Amino acid sequence: CLKGGVGYDVEGYPDYRGMRVLGFWQWIPEYNWGVMSEIDVDEVYRDLYELDRTLGVVAFALLLVTVAAAVFLGRRLTSPILYLTEVTRRMSSGDLHQRVGISSRDEIGHLAESFDTMAETIENNIKEMQQLHSQRMSTIGHLANGIAHHLNNPLTGMRICTDILLNELEKAAECSHSGEFKGQLSRLKATAQQLESV
């Protein structure tokens, strides 16, 4: 400063008290004076340290808020998807009465609504197929009963006729072919009885 220069020392140096200070100096030629100013390093950096601590606290708070928001939004988004996955698994294992029932105006809500519509359509189609199957089985049953009825009447008639013929052969005088007739009539009667039992 006494040499007429302007300068400063930001590295810091010890003053007469032994405290570390920062200095600034300037020579004023009009007055033939020099001005020096010193300030304690702790005093200079105190505001910066406080600002640094404040920024650290704010950054930590923002981090906590961000993590909490991420967890909240993550659960809000993943929870319906996990539920939809579980309902899909139950439905694929055969429980067709499953519905998602999520009503929201976002993509998850649209997906849930589409899934419920699909599930209802599948359930209705299966019910229609079961009804159609039941009707077909009923028709087949009626047809089988009709066929059995139409077969049993002639078979019963054949069995009765063979009984009559066998009785008449017993009463008739011995003929050379009566044994053969009896054997054939007995086989015919047994066949008719077997078909009637079916």
PDB file of C-alpha atoms in Angstrom:
ATOM      1  CA  CYS A   1       0.000   0.000   0.000  1.00  0.00           C
ATOM      2  CA  LEU A   2       2.884   2.375   0.901  1.00  0.00           C
ATOM      3  CA  LYS A   3       4.414   1.686  -2.505  1.00  0.00           C
ATOM      4  CA  GLY A   4       1.252   3.115  -4.123  1.00  0.00           C
ATOM      5  CA  GLY A   5      -0.330  -0.186  -5.108  1.00  0.00           C
ATOM      6  CA  VAL A   6      -3.778  -1.657  -4.817  1.00  0.00           C
ATOM      7  CA  GLY A   7      -4.137  -5.216  -3.639  1.00  0.00           C
ATOM      8  CA  TYR A   8      -5.762  -7.820  -1.487  1.00  0.00           C
ATOM      9  CA  ASP A   9      -4.982 -11.109   0.197  1.00  0.00           C
ATOM     10  CA  VAL A  10      -7.752 -13.712   0.086  1.00  0.00           C
ATOM     11  CA  GLU A  11      -5.551 -16.494   1.369  1.00  0.00           C
ATOM     12  CA  GLY A  12      -5.538 -14.941   4.787  1.00  0.00           C
ATOM     13  CA  TYR A  13      -2.726 -14.013   7.174  1.00  0.00           C
ATOM     14  CA  PRO A  14      -2.480 -13.614  10.926  1.00  0.00           C
ATOM     15  CA  ASP A  15      -3.088 -10.129  12.330  1.00  0.00           C
ATOM     16  CA  TYR A  16      -1.660  -8.594  15.524  1.00  0.00           C
ATOM     17  CA  ARG A  17      -4.035 -10.735  17.622  1.00  0.00           C
ATOM     18  CA  GLY A  18      -2.921 -13.912  15.895  1.00  0.00           C
ATOM     19  CA  MET A  19      -6.371 -14.290  14.236  1.00  0.00           C
ATOM     20  CA  ARG A  20      -6.505 -15.206  10.590  1.00  0.00           C
ATOM     21  CA  VAL A  21      -7.785 -12.258   8.531  1.00  0.00           C
ATOM     22  CA  LEU A  22      -8.311 -11.202   4.930  1.00  0.00           C
ATOM     23  CA  GLY A  23      -6.904  -7.859   3.836  1.00  0.00           C
ATOM     24  CA  PHE A  24      -7.502  -5.161   1.242  1.00  0.00           C
ATOM     25  CA  TRP A  25      -5.434  -2.038   0.650  1.00  0.00           C
ATOM     26  CA  GLN A  26      -5.345   0.971  -1.654  1.00  0.00           C
ATOM     27  CA  TRP A  27      -3.120   4.022  -1.908  1.00  0.00           C
ATOM     28  CA  ILE A  28      -4.928   7.362  -2.386  1.00  0.00           C
ATOM     29  CA  PRO A  29      -2.356   9.674  -4.046  1.00  0.00           C
ATOM     30  CA  GLU A  30      -4.452  12.870  -3.741  1.00  0.00           C
ATOM     31  CA  TYR A  31      -4.202  12.687   0.000  1.00  0.00           C
ATOM     32  CA  ASN A  32      -0.937  10.832   0.159  1.00  0.00           C
ATOM     33  CA  TRP A  33      -2.692   8.287   2.290  1.00  0.00           C
ATOM     34  CA  GLY A  34      -3.203   4.556   2.210  1.00  0.00           C
ATOM     35  CA  VAL A  35      -6.348   2.755   3.237  1.00  0.00           C
ATOM     36  CA  MET A  36      -6.239  -0.778   4.643  1.00  0.00           C
ATOM     37  CA  SER A  37      -9.064  -2.937   5.715  1.00  0.00           C
ATOM     38  CA  GLU A  38      -9.009  -6.317   7.427  1.00  0.00           C
ATOM     39  CA  ILE A  39     -11.747  -8.693   8.364  1.00  0.00           C
ATOM     40  CA  ASP A  40     -11.647 -11.968  10.270  1.00  0.00           C
ATOM     41  CA  VAL A  41     -11.832 -15.046   8.034  1.00  0.00           C
ATOM     42  CA  ASP A  42     -14.510 -16.546  10.302  1.00  0.00           C
ATOM     43  CA  GLU A  43     -16.597 -13.387   9.936  1.00  0.00           C
ATOM     44  CA  VAL A  44     -16.246 -13.382   6.140  1.00  0.00           C
ATOM     45  CA  TYR A  45     -17.121 -17.008   5.696  1.00  0.00           C
ATOM     46  CA  ARG A  46     -19.745 -17.183   8.462  1.00  0.00           C
ATOM     47  CA  ASP A  47     -22.538 -16.166   6.064  1.00  0.00           C
ATOM     48  CA  LEU A  48     -21.172 -18.531   3.439  1.00  0.00           C
ATOM     49  CA  TYR A  49     -21.035 -21.365   5.979  1.00  0.00           C
ATOM     50  CA  GLU A  50     -24.597 -20.591   7.053  1.00  0.00           C
ATOM     51  CA  LEU A  51     -25.671 -20.424   3.422  1.00  0.00           C
ATOM     52  CA  ASP A  52     -23.909 -23.730   2.804  1.00  0.00           C
ATOM     53  CA  ARG A  53     -25.674 -25.321   5.805  1.00  0.00           C
ATOM     54  CA  THR A  54     -29.004 -23.839   4.720  1.00  0.00           C
ATOM     55  CA  LEU A  55     -28.523 -25.136   1.181  1.00  0.00           C
ATOM     56  CA  GLY A  56     -27.595 -28.540   2.607  1.00  0.00           C
ATOM     57  CA  VAL A  57     -30.758 -28.627   4.726  1.00  0.00           C
ATOM     58  CA  VAL A  58     -32.888 -27.464   1.786  1.00  0.00           C
ATOM     59  CA  ALA A  59     -31.258 -30.051  -0.504  1.00  0.00           C
ATOM     60  CA  PHE A  60     -31.870 -32.784   2.081  1.00  0.00           C
ATOM     61  CA  ALA A  61     -35.498 -31.675   2.507  1.00  0.00           C
ATOM     62  CA  LEU A  62     -35.978 -31.650  -1.271  1.00  0.00           C
ATOM     63  CA  LEU A  63     -34.432 -35.108  -1.453  1.00  0.00           C
ATOM     64  CA  LEU A  64     -36.829 -36.385   1.228  1.00  0.00           C
ATOM     65  CA  VAL A  65     -39.817 -34.802  -0.538  1.00  0.00           C
ATOM     66  CA  THR A  66     -38.682 -36.283  -3.858  1.00  0.00           C
ATOM     67  CA  VAL A  67     -38.231 -39.758  -2.357  1.00  0.00           C
ATOM     68  CA  ALA A  68     -41.608 -39.547  -0.579  1.00  0.00           C
ATOM     69  CA  ALA A  69     -43.302 -38.400  -3.789  1.00  0.00           C
ATOM     70  CA  ALA A  70     -41.582 -41.176  -5.763  1.00  0.00           C
ATOM     71  CA  VAL A  71     -42.690 -43.789  -3.216  1.00  0.00           C
ATOM     72  CA  PHE A  72     -46.237 -42.409  -3.144  1.00  0.00           C
ATOM     73  CA  LEU A  73     -46.529 -42.201  -6.922  1.00  0.00           C
ATOM     74  CA  GLY A  74     -44.822 -45.558  -7.312  1.00  0.00           C
ATOM     75  CA  ARG A  75     -47.294 -47.218  -4.995  1.00  0.00           C
ATOM     76  CA  ARG A  76     -50.160 -45.385  -6.591  1.00  0.00           C
ATOM     77  CA  LEU A  77     -49.083 -46.623 -10.012  1.00  0.00           C
ATOM     78  CA  THR A  78     -47.821 -50.090  -9.151  1.00  0.00           C
ATOM     79  CA  SER A  79     -50.560 -51.056  -6.699  1.00  0.00           C
ATOM     80  CA  PRO A  80     -53.333 -51.091  -9.349  1.00  0.00           C
ATOM     81  CA  ILE A  81     -51.048 -52.893 -11.794  1.00  0.00           C
ATOM     82  CA  LEU A  82     -50.213 -55.561  -9.206  1.00  0.00           C
ATOM     83  CA  TYR A  83     -53.929 -55.911  -8.378  1.00  0.00           C
ATOM     84  CA  LEU A  84     -54.767 -56.200 -12.090  1.00  0.00           C
ATOM     85  CA  THR A  85     -52.080 -58.887 -12.431  1.00  0.00           C
ATOM     86  CA  GLU A  86     -53.541 -60.812  -9.471  1.00  0.00           C
ATOM     87  CA  VAL A  87     -57.090 -60.610 -10.906  1.00  0.00           C
ATOM     88  CA  THR A  88     -55.762 -61.816 -14.277  1.00  0.00           C
ATOM     89  CA  ARG A  89     -54.039 -64.764 -12.572  1.00  0.00           C
ATOM     90  CA  ARG A  90     -57.241 -65.737 -10.736  1.00  0.00           C
ATOM     91  CA  MET A  91     -59.265 -65.445 -13.917  1.00  0.00           C
ATOM     92  CA  SER A  92     -56.796 -67.583 -15.875  1.00  0.00           C
ATOM     93  CA  SER A  93     -57.105 -70.262 -13.179  1.00  0.00           C
ATOM     94  CA  GLY A  94     -60.846 -70.498 -13.883  1.00  0.00           C
ATOM     95  CA  ASP A  95     -62.550 -67.895 -11.666  1.00  0.00           C
ATOM     96  CA  LEU A  96     -64.414 -65.983 -14.381  1.00  0.00           C
ATOM     97  CA  HIS A  97     -66.330 -63.816 -11.894  1.00  0.00           C
ATOM     98  CA  GLN A  98     -63.219 -61.698 -11.230  1.00  0.00           C
ATOM     99  CA  ARG A  99     -63.471 -57.959 -11.943  1.00  0.00           C
ATOM    100  CA  VAL A 100     -60.883 -55.231 -11.366  1.00  0.00           C
ATOM    101  CA  GLY A 101     -63.324 -52.451 -10.480  1.00  0.00           C
ATOM    102  CA  ILE A 102     -60.768 -49.618 -10.565  1.00  0.00           C
ATOM    103  CA  SER A 103     -62.460 -46.397 -11.598  1.00  0.00           C
ATOM    104  CA  SER A 104     -60.079 -43.611 -12.479  1.00  0.00           C
ATOM    105  CA  ARG A 105     -59.665 -41.312 -15.452  1.00  0.00           C
ATOM    106  CA  ASP A 106     -56.068 -42.253 -16.205  1.00  0.00           C
ATOM    107  CA  GLU A 107     -54.590 -45.045 -18.323  1.00  0.00           C
ATOM    108  CA  ILE A 108     -54.853 -47.543 -15.445  1.00  0.00           C
ATOM    109  CA  GLY A 109     -58.592 -46.806 -15.178  1.00  0.00           C
ATOM    110  CA  HIS A 110     -59.047 -47.296 -18.938  1.00  0.00           C
ATOM    111  CA  LEU A 111     -57.067 -50.546 -18.766  1.00  0.00           C
ATOM    112  CA  ALA A 112     -59.162 -51.779 -15.822  1.00  0.00           C
ATOM    113  CA  GLU A 113     -62.398 -50.868 -17.616  1.00  0.00           C
ATOM    114  CA  SER A 114     -61.254 -52.714 -20.765  1.00  0.00           C
ATOM    115  CA  PHE A 115     -60.276 -55.743 -18.664  1.00  0.00           C
ATOM    116  CA  ASP A 116     -63.681 -55.814 -16.921  1.00  0.00           C
ATOM    117  CA  THR A 117     -65.461 -55.557 -20.282  1.00  0.00           C
ATOM    118  CA  MET A 118     -63.339 -58.401 -21.671  1.00  0.00           C
ATOM    119  CA  ALA A 119     -63.948 -60.554 -18.572  1.00  0.00           C
ATOM    120  CA  GLU A 120     -67.709 -59.988 -18.792  1.00  0.00           C
ATOM    121  CA  THR A 121     -67.700 -60.863 -22.505  1.00  0.00           C
ATOM    122  CA  ILE A 122     -65.738 -64.076 -21.854  1.00  0.00           C
ATOM    123  CA  GLU A 123     -68.051 -65.044 -18.990  1.00  0.00           C
ATOM    124  CA  ASN A 124     -71.171 -64.409 -21.113  1.00  0.00           C
ATOM    125  CA  ASN A 125     -69.710 -66.403 -24.038  1.00  0.00           C
ATOM    126  CA  ILE A 126     -68.909 -69.322 -21.756  1.00  0.00           C
ATOM    127  CA  LYS A 127     -72.430 -69.212 -20.275  1.00  0.00           C
ATOM    128  CA  GLU A 128     -73.889 -69.254 -23.789  1.00  0.00           C
ATOM    129  CA  MET A 129     -71.646 -72.182 -24.733  1.00  0.00           C
ATOM    130  CA  GLN A 130     -72.694 -74.068 -21.585  1.00  0.00           C
ATOM    131  CA  GLN A 131     -76.362 -73.439 -22.344  1.00  0.00           C
ATOM    132  CA  LEU A 132     -75.847 -74.586 -25.929  1.00  0.00           C
ATOM    133  CA  HIS A 133     -74.029 -77.691 -24.678  1.00  0.00           C
ATOM    134  CA  SER A 134     -76.855 -78.420 -22.221  1.00  0.00           C
ATOM    135  CA  GLN A 135     -79.432 -78.028 -25.001  1.00  0.00           C
ATOM    136  CA  ARG A 136     -77.468 -80.354 -27.256  1.00  0.00           C
ATOM    137  CA  MET A 137     -77.102 -82.939 -24.489  1.00  0.00           C
ATOM    138  CA  SER A 138     -80.829 -82.702 -23.783  1.00  0.00           C
ATOM    139  CA  THR A 139     -81.573 -83.150 -27.486  1.00  0.00           C
ATOM    140  CA  ILE A 140     -79.236 -86.158 -27.660  1.00  0.00           C
ATOM    141  CA  GLY A 141     -80.937 -87.602 -24.566  1.00  0.00           C
ATOM    142  CA  HIS A 142     -84.383 -87.206 -26.133  1.00  0.00           C
ATOM    143  CA  LEU A 143     -83.119 -88.722 -29.361  1.00  0.00           C
ATOM    144  CA  ALA A 144     -81.563 -91.674 -27.504  1.00  0.00           C
ATOM    145  CA  ASN A 145     -84.806 -92.235 -25.544  1.00  0.00           C
ATOM    146  CA  GLY A 146     -86.803 -92.142 -28.797  1.00  0.00           C
ATOM    147  CA  ILE A 147     -84.445 -94.619 -30.461  1.00  0.00           C
ATOM    148  CA  ALA A 148     -84.530 -96.888 -27.402  1.00  0.00           C
ATOM    149  CA  HIS A 149     -88.335 -96.727 -27.364  1.00  0.00           C
ATOM    150  CA  HIS A 150     -88.546 -97.545 -31.066  1.00  0.00           C
ATOM    151  CA  LEU A 151     -86.095-100.429 -30.664  1.00  0.00           C
ATOM    152  CA  ASN A 152     -87.540-101.810 -27.434  1.00  0.00           C
ATOM    153  CA  ASN A 153     -91.072-102.211 -28.806  1.00  0.00           C
ATOM    154  CA  PRO A 154     -90.040-104.537 -31.671  1.00  0.00           C
ATOM    155  CA  LEU A 155     -87.531-106.329 -29.445  1.00  0.00           C
ATOM    156  CA  THR A 156     -90.198-106.947 -26.820  1.00  0.00           C
ATOM    157  CA  GLY A 157     -92.433-108.254 -29.580  1.00  0.00           C
ATOM    158  CA  MET A 158     -89.644-110.567 -30.801  1.00  0.00           C
ATOM    159  CA  ARG A 159     -89.039-111.874 -27.278  1.00  0.00           C
ATOM    160  CA  ILE A 160     -92.742-112.551 -26.754  1.00  0.00           C
ATOM    161  CA  CYS A 161     -92.953-114.301 -30.125  1.00  0.00           C
ATOM    162  CA  THR A 162     -89.955-116.486 -29.303  1.00  0.00           C
ATOM    163  CA  ASP A 163     -91.533-117.363 -25.940  1.00  0.00           C
ATOM    164  CA  ILE A 164     -94.757-118.363 -27.712  1.00  0.00           C
ATOM    165  CA  LEU A 165     -92.887-120.384 -30.327  1.00  0.00           C
ATOM    166  CA  LEU A 166     -90.792-122.128 -27.676  1.00  0.00           C
ATOM    167  CA  ASN A 167     -93.940-123.002 -25.697  1.00  0.00           C
ATOM    168  CA  GLU A 168     -95.618-124.307 -28.846  1.00  0.00           C
ATOM    169  CA  LEU A 169     -92.552-126.419 -29.667  1.00  0.00           C
ATOM    170  CA  GLU A 170     -92.718-127.920 -26.182  1.00  0.00           C
ATOM    171  CA  LYS A 171     -96.362-128.862 -26.739  1.00  0.00           C
ATOM    172  CA  ALA A 172     -95.890-130.107 -30.262  1.00  0.00           C
ATOM    173  CA  ALA A 173     -95.061-133.665 -31.048  1.00  0.00           C
ATOM    174  CA  GLU A 174     -91.454-134.565 -31.488  1.00  0.00           C
ATOM    175  CA  CYS A 175     -90.039-133.523 -34.839  1.00  0.00           C
ATOM    176  CA  SER A 176     -86.590-134.035 -36.206  1.00  0.00           C
ATOM    177  CA  HIS A 177     -85.729-130.306 -36.170  1.00  0.00           C
ATOM    178  CA  SER A 178     -87.265-129.291 -32.838  1.00  0.00           C
ATOM    179  CA  GLY A 179     -83.887-129.190 -31.040  1.00  0.00           C
ATOM    180  CA  GLU A 180     -82.422-126.975 -33.731  1.00  0.00           C
ATOM    181  CA  PHE A 181     -85.489-124.684 -33.660  1.00  0.00           C
ATOM    182  CA  LYS A 182     -85.323-124.467 -29.880  1.00  0.00           C
ATOM    183  CA  GLY A 183     -81.624-123.521 -30.009  1.00  0.00           C
ATOM    184  CA  GLN A 184     -82.173-120.800 -32.613  1.00  0.00           C
ATOM    185  CA  LEU A 185     -85.225-119.423 -30.814  1.00  0.00           C
ATOM    186  CA  SER A 186     -83.347-119.402 -27.475  1.00  0.00           C
ATOM    187  CA  ARG A 187     -80.481-117.463 -29.077  1.00  0.00           C
ATOM    188  CA  LEU A 188     -82.944-115.022 -30.643  1.00  0.00           C
ATOM    189  CA  LYS A 189     -84.665-114.527 -27.279  1.00  0.00           C
ATOM    190  CA  ALA A 190     -81.324-113.964 -25.488  1.00  0.00           C
ATOM    191  CA  THR A 191     -80.253-111.407 -28.129  1.00  0.00           C
ATOM    192  CA  ALA A 192     -83.561-109.555 -27.811  1.00  0.00           C
ATOM    193  CA  GLN A 193     -83.245-109.469 -24.002  1.00  0.00           C
ATOM    194  CA  GLN A 194     -79.671-108.226 -24.243  1.00  0.00           C
ATOM    195  CA  LEU A 195     -80.665-105.404 -26.649  1.00  0.00           C
ATOM    196  CA  GLU A 196     -83.621-104.434 -24.412  1.00  0.00           C
ATOM    197  CA  SER A 197     -81.322-104.018 -21.404  1.00  0.00           C
ATOM    198  CA  VAL A 198     -79.078-101.602 -23.339  1.00  0.00           C
TER     199      VAL A 198
END
